Amino acid sequence: MMRVAVVGLGAWGAMTAWRLAAAGADVVGFEAGTIGHDRGSSHGSTRLYRRLCVEHAGLVPLAARSAVLWRELERVSGETLLTVTGGVSIGPADSALVRESLAVAAATGVDHALLDADAVRRRLPMLRIPDDAVGILDPEAGVLAAEPSVLAAAAAARALGAVLHEGARVDVAEAADGIVRVDGRAERFDHIVVCAGAWTGELVPDLHVTPVRTLVTWFAPRPGEEAAHALDALGVVVVAVGDAWIWGHGALEGGLVKLGPADDPAYAPIRPDALVGSTHPLDGALVSRLAAAALPGIAPTPTSMRPCMYGRTADHQFVVGRVGERLSVGGGCNGHGFKHAAAIGEHLAEVALGLEPTVPMPFADPARHASAIA
Ligand SMILES: Cc1cc2nc3c(=O)[nH]c(=O)nc-3n(C[C@H](O)[C@H](O)[C@H](O)COP(=O)(O)OP(=O)(O)OC[C@H]3O[C@@H](n4cnc5c(N)ncnc54)[C@H](O)[C@@H]3O)c2cc1C
């Protein structure tokens, strides 16, 4: 039986541990904090699931496979983790959001529908829709439960025999000989999978994964606007406002709408351990401006703001695959990797075990950072 270490048990690492254990590997996981903590990339109650992945056509089959595995995790855990609402990406016909979404749809044949401005207004009357806007409906879009998914994957891995250590910070993961060092103690594995999120660069520096700070922001509907902004009314939206995009979903039980900018250039790279309790003078500024432009029924100042972070790569694509004889990496999620966590976990498990990947990911091959390959 192959002995595999998983370093980092956020969404990607917990799913990797689960899929490795499901494939019969002897799995040992190492998590520096507690599983389900709020100091990395995977906290904040919810994440958007989109099938029509504007970021790369190769992500569409990955998202589809993830949904299958998420349903499997729901079956195993007895919890509801993925709620399908449908989603609409909205912008001027010549906007990058619309052009690139339609290009991905054409390349993949993913189920979608093109809506004109009036059709978008009928479906989403709470949004401010300019006359030149169109919408692209993604019927499979929805909302994922964030921390519960991480905890469910870890519990499923443990139920299959995985040993997952918490409060265990790995100092070194050696590609050549499969050694993992924690607090000066060394353990040898047939393979190591590093899923360290924004900390990826600390363990595998040559992959150029930059830790970027961002926020989880929740907004209250104005009085009388609550029903119009509930999850079943708003669903999942991505709206182009000028050159920026705002994404979000309707209110859950707490009554707040989750909104965020696709990318906030205000922030410089952060040292991952400095995230907790950090603030920035521009916190909330961009998302509030975009919210005011796109959703007039929302109070434009966030009710809740919590720091969060992700690993960014120069080409905004993931870094997922083998980097050495005994070392693989899943990192560089670029702020859109939660929906793919289950299929990435499966992919990394298959790579570690020397199996043919169910969903190939050539665009995420770490070999594009040639200096990283041992
Ligand atoms: C604000 C925000 C909103 C987002 N929204 C979406 C969305 O709507 N949809 C979507 O698909 N994606 C979204 N994402 C991205 C998504 O959340 C991430 O892609 C996903 O959570 C993957 O996280 P991870 O497992 O790579 O990292 P993490 O969750 O950070 O996990 C890495 C883990 O490694 C551990 N670790 C680090 N170093 C070590 C070490 N040396 N030894 C042991 N353990 C270590 C850390 O403690 C951490 O638990 C969003 C991200 C953010 C920040």
Tab-separated table of C-alpha atoms and ligand atoms in Angstrom:
chain	number	residue	atom	x	y	z
A	1	MET	CA	0.000	0.000	0.000
A	2	MET	CA	1.409	3.419	-0.927
A	3	ARG	CA	2.103	5.753	1.969
A	4	VAL	CA	1.194	9.332	1.055
A	5	ALA	CA	1.524	12.547	3.085
A	6	VAL	CA	-0.819	15.484	2.505
A	7	VAL	CA	0.574	18.799	3.768
A	8	GLY	CA	-2.171	21.375	4.416
A	9	LEU	CA	-5.793	20.364	5.018
A	10	GLY	CA	-7.815	23.283	3.682
A	11	ALA	CA	-10.342	22.564	0.920
A	12	TRP	CA	-7.791	21.166	-1.534
A	13	GLY	CA	-5.800	19.125	0.977
A	14	ALA	CA	-8.818	17.691	2.813
A	15	MET	CA	-10.336	16.594	-0.515
A	16	THR	CA	-6.984	15.106	-1.570
A	17	ALA	CA	-6.753	13.135	1.677
A	18	TRP	CA	-10.308	11.855	1.140
A	19	ARG	CA	-9.710	10.767	-2.461
A	20	LEU	CA	-6.358	9.162	-1.563
A	21	ALA	CA	-7.975	7.223	1.270
A	22	ALA	CA	-10.872	6.237	-1.019
A	23	ALA	CA	-8.318	4.886	-3.513
A	24	GLY	CA	-6.801	2.682	-0.811
A	25	ALA	CA	-3.671	4.680	0.065
A	26	ASP	CA	-2.191	4.857	3.548
A	27	VAL	CA	-2.719	8.590	4.176
A	28	VAL	CA	-1.152	10.854	6.788
A	29	GLY	CA	-2.264	14.510	6.761
A	30	PHE	CA	-0.492	17.441	8.397
A	31	GLU	CA	-2.376	20.670	9.142
A	32	ALA	CA	-0.588	23.581	10.817
A	33	GLY	CA	-3.815	24.884	12.364
A	34	THR	CA	-7.111	23.166	13.062
A	35	ILE	CA	-9.124	21.651	10.224
A	36	GLY	CA	-11.766	24.176	9.134
A	37	HIS	CA	-9.872	27.192	10.542
A	38	ASP	CA	-10.339	30.811	9.408
A	39	ARG	CA	-6.723	31.775	8.648
A	40	GLY	CA	-6.295	30.649	5.046
A	41	SER	CA	-8.427	30.452	1.889
A	42	SER	CA	-11.303	28.148	2.790
A	43	HIS	CA	-13.361	29.984	5.433
A	44	GLY	CA	-16.280	32.416	5.275
A	45	SER	CA	-19.387	30.178	5.188
A	46	THR	CA	-19.904	29.877	1.422
A	47	ARG	CA	-18.243	29.707	-1.980
A	48	LEU	CA	-19.736	30.104	-5.445
A	49	TYR	CA	-20.007	27.091	-7.701
A	50	ARG	CA	-20.031	27.912	-11.422
A	51	ARG	CA	-20.018	25.279	-14.183
A	52	LEU	CA	-19.312	27.867	-16.885
A	53	CYS	CA	-15.798	28.733	-15.745
A	54	VAL	CA	-14.728	31.908	-17.488
A	55	GLU	CA	-11.174	31.456	-16.189
A	56	HIS	CA	-10.291	28.527	-18.532
A	57	ALA	CA	-12.199	26.083	-20.743
A	58	GLY	CA	-10.296	23.226	-19.118
A	59	LEU	CA	-11.987	24.017	-15.807
A	60	VAL	CA	-15.467	23.136	-17.103
A	61	PRO	CA	-14.973	19.341	-16.973
A	62	LEU	CA	-13.199	19.808	-13.639
A	63	ALA	CA	-16.208	21.657	-12.195
A	64	ALA	CA	-18.542	18.973	-13.573
A	65	ARG	CA	-16.483	16.206	-11.969
A	66	SER	CA	-16.342	18.147	-8.696
A	67	ALA	CA	-20.131	18.307	-8.572
A	68	VAL	CA	-20.306	14.508	-8.852
A	69	LEU	CA	-17.794	14.122	-6.022
A	70	TRP	CA	-19.558	16.756	-3.915
A	71	ARG	CA	-22.768	14.728	-4.202
A	72	GLU	CA	-20.767	11.673	-3.115
A	73	LEU	CA	-19.460	13.626	-0.114
A	74	GLU	CA	-23.026	14.675	0.727
A	75	ARG	CA	-24.049	11.014	0.631
A	76	VAL	CA	-21.180	10.023	2.922
A	77	SER	CA	-21.584	12.934	5.352
A	78	GLY	CA	-25.375	13.249	5.332
A	79	GLU	CA	-25.009	17.031	4.880
A	80	THR	CA	-26.216	19.382	2.149
A	81	LEU	CA	-23.056	20.968	0.734
A	82	LEU	CA	-23.971	22.151	-2.793
A	83	THR	CA	-27.163	24.140	-3.404
A	84	VAL	CA	-27.887	24.697	-7.100
A	85	THR	CA	-29.539	28.074	-7.790
A	86	GLY	CA	-28.512	28.887	-11.336
A	87	GLY	CA	-26.256	31.831	-12.025
A	88	VAL	CA	-26.013	34.681	-14.523
A	89	SER	CA	-22.892	36.492	-15.739
A	90	ILE	CA	-23.860	39.994	-16.864
A	91	GLY	CA	-22.065	42.717	-18.776
A	92	PRO	CA	-21.956	44.624	-22.055
A	93	ALA	CA	-21.755	42.288	-25.039
A	94	ASP	CA	-18.203	43.436	-25.738
A	95	SER	CA	-17.017	43.100	-22.125
A	96	ALA	CA	-14.289	40.601	-21.291
A	97	LEU	CA	-16.673	38.758	-18.948
A	98	VAL	CA	-19.225	38.140	-21.701
A	99	ARG	CA	-16.752	37.498	-24.523
A	100	GLU	CA	-14.637	35.082	-22.512
A	101	SER	CA	-17.661	33.286	-21.015
A	102	LEU	CA	-19.149	32.753	-24.473
A	103	ALA	CA	-15.786	31.533	-25.786
A	104	VAL	CA	-15.593	28.955	-22.972
A	105	ALA	CA	-19.207	27.932	-23.629
A	106	ALA	CA	-18.484	27.498	-27.361
A	107	ALA	CA	-15.291	25.537	-26.695
A	108	THR	CA	-16.869	23.162	-24.193
A	109	GLY	CA	-20.533	22.919	-25.138
A	110	VAL	CA	-21.450	23.553	-21.504
A	111	ASP	CA	-25.168	24.089	-20.924
A	112	HIS	CA	-25.950	27.844	-21.054
A	113	ALA	CA	-28.386	30.406	-22.445
A	114	LEU	CA	-27.788	33.923	-23.735
A	115	LEU	CA	-30.256	36.477	-22.312
A	116	ASP	CA	-30.848	40.000	-23.637
A	117	ALA	CA	-31.107	42.977	-21.260
A	118	ASP	CA	-34.896	42.659	-20.860
A	119	ALA	CA	-34.656	38.943	-20.079
A	120	VAL	CA	-31.970	39.657	-17.471
A	121	ARG	CA	-34.184	42.381	-15.939
A	122	ARG	CA	-37.140	39.983	-15.768
A	123	ARG	CA	-35.053	37.306	-14.053
A	124	LEU	CA	-33.081	39.680	-11.804
A	125	PRO	CA	-35.164	42.836	-11.210
A	126	MET	CA	-33.038	43.781	-8.206
A	127	LEU	CA	-29.988	44.498	-10.413
A	128	ARG	CA	-29.220	47.715	-12.314
A	129	ILE	CA	-29.004	46.458	-15.904
A	130	PRO	CA	-27.814	48.871	-18.646
A	131	ASP	CA	-29.476	48.601	-22.065
A	132	ASP	CA	-26.300	47.270	-23.672
A	133	ALA	CA	-26.009	44.412	-21.172
A	134	VAL	CA	-26.523	40.729	-21.889
A	135	GLY	CA	-26.564	37.807	-19.483
A	136	ILE	CA	-25.247	34.284	-19.785
A	137	LEU	CA	-27.237	31.806	-17.744
A	138	ASP	CA	-25.298	28.968	-16.104
A	139	PRO	CA	-28.063	26.637	-14.904
A	140	GLU	CA	-25.722	24.495	-12.789
A	141	ALA	CA	-24.295	27.381	-10.736
A	142	GLY	CA	-24.902	27.418	-7.014
A	143	VAL	CA	-23.486	27.829	-3.551
A	144	LEU	CA	-21.148	25.520	-1.640
A	145	ALA	CA	-20.972	25.310	2.141
A	146	ALA	CA	-17.316	26.206	2.824
A	147	GLU	CA	-16.159	24.999	6.244
A	148	PRO	CA	-18.674	22.100	6.316
A	149	SER	CA	-17.206	20.778	3.055
A	150	VAL	CA	-13.660	20.852	4.455
A	151	LEU	CA	-14.760	19.163	7.666
A	152	ALA	CA	-16.824	16.578	5.773
A	153	ALA	CA	-13.898	15.669	3.495
A	154	ALA	CA	-11.562	15.331	6.487
A	155	ALA	CA	-14.104	13.190	8.340
A	156	ALA	CA	-14.613	11.018	5.241
A	157	ALA	CA	-10.833	10.561	4.929
A	158	ARG	CA	-10.552	9.609	8.594
A	159	ALA	CA	-13.435	7.151	8.261
A	160	LEU	CA	-11.420	5.436	5.513
A	161	GLY	CA	-8.358	5.164	7.751
A	162	ALA	CA	-6.454	8.401	7.102
A	163	VAL	CA	-4.529	9.811	10.064
A	164	LEU	CA	-4.855	13.601	10.032
A	165	HIS	CA	-2.690	15.604	12.425
A	166	GLU	CA	-3.743	19.117	13.489
A	167	GLY	CA	-1.332	21.686	14.938
A	168	ALA	CA	1.390	19.981	12.873
A	169	ARG	CA	3.362	22.493	10.816
A	170	VAL	CA	5.606	20.904	8.221
A	171	ASP	CA	8.982	22.647	8.027
A	172	VAL	CA	10.332	20.787	5.018
A	173	ALA	CA	8.859	18.522	2.333
A	174	GLU	CA	11.722	16.962	0.352
A	175	ALA	CA	11.015	16.102	-3.261
A	176	ALA	CA	13.851	13.653	-3.785
A	177	ASP	CA	13.452	11.282	-0.856
A	178	GLY	CA	9.856	11.878	0.325
A	179	ILE	CA	10.836	13.170	3.752
A	180	VAL	CA	8.401	15.334	5.739
A	181	ARG	CA	9.843	17.167	8.753
A	182	VAL	CA	7.644	18.423	11.595
A	183	ASP	CA	9.280	19.949	14.681
A	184	GLY	CA	12.617	18.369	13.711
A	185	ARG	CA	11.108	14.866	13.370
A	186	ALA	CA	11.438	13.251	9.943
A	187	GLU	CA	8.988	10.791	8.391
A	188	ARG	CA	9.419	9.101	5.028
A	189	PHE	CA	6.617	8.683	2.480
A	190	ASP	CA	6.294	7.188	-0.975
A	191	HIS	CA	4.801	10.507	-2.072
A	192	ILE	CA	4.063	13.945	-0.592
A	193	VAL	CA	1.233	16.218	-1.795
A	194	VAL	CA	1.597	19.863	-0.719
A	195	CYS	CA	-1.735	21.744	-0.565
A	196	ALA	CA	-0.568	24.709	1.478
A	197	GLY	CA	-2.696	27.428	-0.149
A	198	ALA	CA	-1.133	30.871	0.287
A	199	TRP	CA	1.792	29.212	2.111
A	200	THR	CA	2.728	27.138	-0.977
A	201	GLY	CA	5.754	29.333	-1.680
A	202	GLU	CA	7.176	28.648	1.778
A	203	LEU	CA	7.436	24.923	1.002
A	204	VAL	CA	7.911	24.995	-2.787
A	205	PRO	CA	9.341	28.448	-3.564
A	206	ASP	CA	10.071	28.019	-7.275
A	207	LEU	CA	6.404	27.815	-8.251
A	208	HIS	CA	5.995	31.597	-7.878
A	209	VAL	CA	2.714	31.384	-5.955
A	210	THR	CA	2.211	34.841	-4.406
A	211	PRO	CA	0.052	35.158	-1.261
A	212	VAL	CA	-2.621	37.819	-1.789
A	213	ARG	CA	-4.909	39.261	0.883
A	214	THR	CA	-8.594	39.799	0.178
A	215	LEU	CA	-11.841	39.984	2.153
A	216	VAL	CA	-14.991	38.000	2.738
A	217	THR	CA	-17.705	40.677	2.670
A	218	TRP	CA	-21.411	40.387	3.481
A	219	PHE	CA	-24.019	43.096	2.781
A	220	ALA	CA	-27.519	43.747	4.163
A	221	PRO	CA	-30.436	44.398	1.806
A	222	ARG	CA	-32.110	47.755	2.393
A	223	PRO	CA	-35.410	47.605	4.325
A	224	GLY	CA	-38.110	46.057	2.141
A	225	GLU	CA	-35.524	44.508	-0.218
A	226	GLU	CA	-34.945	41.310	1.755
A	227	ALA	CA	-37.103	38.958	-0.360
A	228	ALA	CA	-35.682	40.324	-3.638
A	229	HIS	CA	-32.156	39.501	-2.445
A	230	ALA	CA	-32.824	36.063	-0.964
A	231	LEU	CA	-30.818	33.161	-2.384
A	232	ASP	CA	-33.731	31.782	-4.413
A	233	ALA	CA	-34.317	35.202	-6.031
A	234	LEU	CA	-30.776	36.450	-6.691
A	235	GLY	CA	-29.053	33.075	-7.067
A	236	VAL	CA	-25.448	33.467	-8.194
A	237	VAL	CA	-24.375	36.533	-10.169
A	238	VAL	CA	-21.202	37.883	-11.712
A	239	VAL	CA	-21.540	41.462	-12.995
A	240	ALA	CA	-19.033	43.457	-15.046
A	241	VAL	CA	-18.853	47.048	-13.804
A	242	GLY	CA	-16.414	48.901	-16.048
A	243	ASP	CA	-13.254	46.813	-16.084
A	244	ALA	CA	-14.010	45.218	-12.692
A	245	TRP	CA	-16.272	42.284	-11.849
A	246	ILE	CA	-18.400	41.809	-8.775
A	247	TRP	CA	-19.587	38.311	-7.907
A	248	GLY	CA	-21.972	37.131	-5.228
A	249	HIS	CA	-25.007	35.176	-4.158
A	250	GLY	CA	-28.347	35.879	-2.506
A	251	ALA	CA	-28.951	35.916	1.220
A	252	LEU	CA	-28.933	32.757	3.262
A	253	GLU	CA	-30.570	32.328	6.642
A	254	GLY	CA	-28.563	35.162	8.253
A	255	GLY	CA	-30.182	37.592	5.802
A	256	LEU	CA	-26.909	38.871	4.302
A	257	VAL	CA	-25.849	38.892	0.662
A	258	LYS	CA	-22.292	37.812	-0.109
A	259	LEU	CA	-20.462	40.017	-2.609
A	260	GLY	CA	-16.831	40.318	-3.593
A	261	PRO	CA	-14.617	41.791	-6.306
A	262	ALA	CA	-13.002	39.343	-8.731
A	263	ASP	CA	-9.633	40.887	-7.939
A	264	ASP	CA	-8.648	43.888	-5.865
A	265	PRO	CA	-5.453	45.524	-7.090
A	266	ALA	CA	-5.261	47.621	-3.886
A	267	TYR	CA	-3.447	44.935	-1.986
A	268	ALA	CA	0.249	44.121	-2.022
A	269	PRO	CA	1.358	40.517	-1.388
A	270	ILE	CA	1.013	39.505	2.246
A	271	ARG	CA	3.066	37.277	4.559
A	272	PRO	CA	0.487	34.491	5.160
A	273	ASP	CA	1.032	34.326	8.916
A	274	ALA	CA	0.223	38.065	9.123
A	275	LEU	CA	-3.363	37.649	7.851
A	276	VAL	CA	-5.191	37.235	11.141
A	277	GLY	CA	-6.511	40.551	12.450
A	278	SER	CA	-4.989	42.480	9.525
A	279	THR	CA	-6.671	45.618	8.188
A	280	HIS	CA	-5.996	47.906	5.225
A	281	PRO	CA	-7.142	51.509	4.660
A	282	LEU	CA	-8.894	50.441	1.435
A	283	ASP	CA	-10.735	47.483	2.974
A	284	GLY	CA	-14.226	47.340	1.514
A	285	ALA	CA	-13.739	50.330	-0.808
A	286	LEU	CA	-13.798	48.554	-4.189
A	287	VAL	CA	-16.538	46.070	-3.356
A	288	SER	CA	-18.739	48.856	-1.919
A	289	ARG	CA	-18.332	50.917	-5.104
A	290	LEU	CA	-19.185	47.916	-7.298
A	291	ALA	CA	-22.126	46.931	-5.080
A	292	ALA	CA	-23.567	50.458	-5.266
A	293	ALA	CA	-23.291	50.379	-9.067
A	294	ALA	CA	-24.819	46.930	-9.602
A	295	LEU	CA	-27.204	46.291	-6.701
A	296	PRO	CA	-29.112	49.445	-5.663
A	297	GLY	CA	-31.191	47.500	-3.134
A	298	ILE	CA	-28.135	46.707	-1.039
A	299	ALA	CA	-26.733	48.974	1.687
A	300	PRO	CA	-23.336	49.730	0.126
A	301	THR	CA	-21.274	49.424	3.300
A	302	PRO	CA	-20.466	45.831	4.253
A	303	THR	CA	-22.105	44.539	7.424
A	304	SER	CA	-19.250	42.098	7.886
A	305	MET	CA	-15.660	42.045	6.578
A	306	ARG	CA	-13.152	39.298	7.344
A	307	PRO	CA	-9.665	38.953	5.905
A	308	CYS	CA	-8.960	35.931	3.739
A	309	MET	CA	-6.222	35.167	1.197
A	310	TYR	CA	-5.244	33.042	-1.746
A	311	GLY	CA	-2.207	32.119	-3.781
A	312	ARG	CA	-1.891	33.973	-7.090
A	313	THR	CA	0.145	32.957	-10.133
A	314	ALA	CA	1.334	35.194	-12.967
A	315	ASP	CA	-0.960	33.536	-15.539
A	316	HIS	CA	-3.875	33.209	-13.045
A	317	GLN	CA	-4.027	29.439	-13.595
A	318	PHE	CA	-3.687	26.756	-10.922
A	319	VAL	CA	-0.444	24.906	-10.221
A	320	VAL	CA	-1.535	21.291	-9.860
A	321	GLY	CA	0.617	18.249	-10.521
A	322	ARG	CA	3.907	16.531	-9.969
A	323	VAL	CA	7.008	18.617	-9.247
A	324	GLY	CA	9.394	15.810	-8.331
A	325	GLU	CA	9.778	12.068	-8.113
A	326	ARG	CA	8.004	12.002	-4.748
A	327	LEU	CA	6.361	15.432	-4.559
A	328	SER	CA	3.177	16.936	-6.018
A	329	VAL	CA	1.611	20.338	-5.420
A	330	GLY	CA	-1.898	21.769	-5.518
A	331	GLY	CA	-1.640	25.529	-5.183
A	332	GLY	CA	-2.178	28.884	-6.856
A	333	CYS	CA	-5.970	28.774	-6.633
A	334	ASN	CA	-6.155	32.437	-7.725
A	335	GLY	CA	-9.319	32.937	-5.700
A	336	HIS	CA	-11.569	30.577	-7.675
A	337	GLY	CA	-10.525	27.102	-6.624
A	338	PHE	CA	-13.084	26.022	-4.054
A	339	LYS	CA	-15.600	24.718	-6.599
A	340	HIS	CA	-12.853	22.535	-8.085
A	341	ALA	CA	-11.517	21.232	-4.770
A	342	ALA	CA	-13.099	17.780	-4.999
A	343	ALA	CA	-11.859	17.079	-8.543
A	344	ILE	CA	-8.457	18.574	-7.771
A	345	GLY	CA	-8.257	16.279	-4.756
A	346	GLU	CA	-9.046	13.353	-7.029
A	347	HIS	CA	-6.501	14.544	-9.601
A	348	LEU	CA	-3.748	14.923	-6.999
A	349	ALA	CA	-4.567	11.508	-5.542
A	350	GLU	CA	-4.297	9.968	-9.014
A	351	VAL	CA	-0.986	11.743	-9.693
A	352	ALA	CA	0.442	10.576	-6.358
A	353	LEU	CA	-0.646	6.981	-7.011
A	354	GLY	CA	0.628	6.982	-10.601
A	355	LEU	CA	-2.874	6.621	-12.073
A	356	GLU	CA	-4.283	8.202	-15.235
A	357	PRO	CA	-6.116	11.430	-14.189
A	358	THR	CA	-9.912	11.318	-14.548
A	359	VAL	CA	-9.810	14.984	-15.618
A	360	PRO	CA	-6.476	15.976	-17.210
A	361	MET	CA	-5.255	19.496	-16.349
A	362	PRO	CA	-2.423	20.341	-18.765
A	363	PHE	CA	-3.000	24.076	-18.274
A	364	ALA	CA	-2.166	23.680	-14.557
A	365	ASP	CA	1.030	21.695	-15.075
A	366	PRO	CA	3.762	22.997	-12.728
A	367	ALA	CA	6.241	22.273	-15.550
A	368	ARG	CA	5.434	25.717	-16.950
A	369	HIS	CA	7.594	26.929	-14.062
A	370	ALA	CA	10.462	24.783	-15.334
A	371	SER	CA	12.824	25.786	-12.517
A	372	ALA	CA	10.508	24.110	-10.009
A	373	ILE	CA	10.823	20.626	-11.428
A	374	ALA	CA	13.318	18.481	-9.586
B	1	LIG	C1	-12.468	35.773	-0.157
B	1	LIG	C2	-12.386	34.563	-1.041
B	1	LIG	C3	-13.471	34.219	-1.807
B	1	LIG	C4	-13.413	33.103	-2.627
B	1	LIG	N1	-14.505	32.782	-3.355
B	1	LIG	C5	-14.499	31.675	-4.102
B	1	LIG	C6	-15.670	31.262	-4.774
B	1	LIG	O1	-16.720	31.894	-4.684
B	1	LIG	N2	-15.623	30.121	-5.501
B	1	LIG	C7	-14.483	29.379	-5.618
B	1	LIG	O2	-14.508	28.365	-6.310
B	1	LIG	N3	-13.355	29.737	-4.965
B	1	LIG	C8	-13.341	30.844	-4.207
B	1	LIG	N4	-12.228	31.204	-3.522
B	1	LIG	C9	-11.032	30.353	-3.591
B	1	LIG	C10	-11.167	29.148	-2.675
B	1	LIG	O3	-11.692	29.516	-1.441
B	1	LIG	C11	-9.825	28.423	-2.566
B	1	LIG	O4	-9.423	28.095	-3.869
B	1	LIG	C12	-9.955	27.147	-1.752
B	1	LIG	O5	-10.461	27.435	-0.488
B	1	LIG	C13	-8.664	26.355	-1.715
B	1	LIG	O6	-7.929	26.590	-0.595
B	1	LIG	P1	-6.595	25.766	-0.279
B	1	LIG	O7	-6.910	24.447	0.292
B	1	LIG	O8	-5.697	25.839	-1.475
B	1	LIG	O9	-5.941	26.741	0.811
B	1	LIG	P2	-6.235	26.822	2.387
B	1	LIG	O10	-7.651	26.680	2.677
B	1	LIG	O11	-5.554	28.051	2.870
B	1	LIG	O12	-5.508	25.558	2.935
B	1	LIG	C14	-4.109	25.501	3.041
B	1	LIG	C15	-3.827	24.868	4.366
B	1	LIG	O13	-2.457	24.553	4.477
B	1	LIG	C16	-2.084	24.740	5.804
B	1	LIG	N5	-0.635	24.885	5.813
B	1	LIG	C17	0.103	25.862	5.247
B	1	LIG	N6	1.410	25.639	5.435
B	1	LIG	C18	1.512	24.488	6.136
B	1	LIG	C19	2.607	23.736	6.622
B	1	LIG	N7	3.865	24.130	6.429
B	1	LIG	N8	2.358	22.585	7.314
B	1	LIG	C20	1.080	22.155	7.529
B	1	LIG	N9	0.000	22.848	7.084
B	1	LIG	C21	0.209	23.983	6.386
B	1	LIG	C22	-2.823	25.993	6.231
B	1	LIG	O14	-2.943	26.091	7.630
B	1	LIG	C23	-4.154	25.797	5.531
B	1	LIG	O15	-5.095	25.168	6.361
B	1	LIG	C24	-12.240	32.322	-2.699
B	1	LIG	C25	-11.136	32.672	-1.929
B	1	LIG	C26	-11.195	33.771	-1.097
B	1	LIG	C27	-10.006	34.104	-0.270
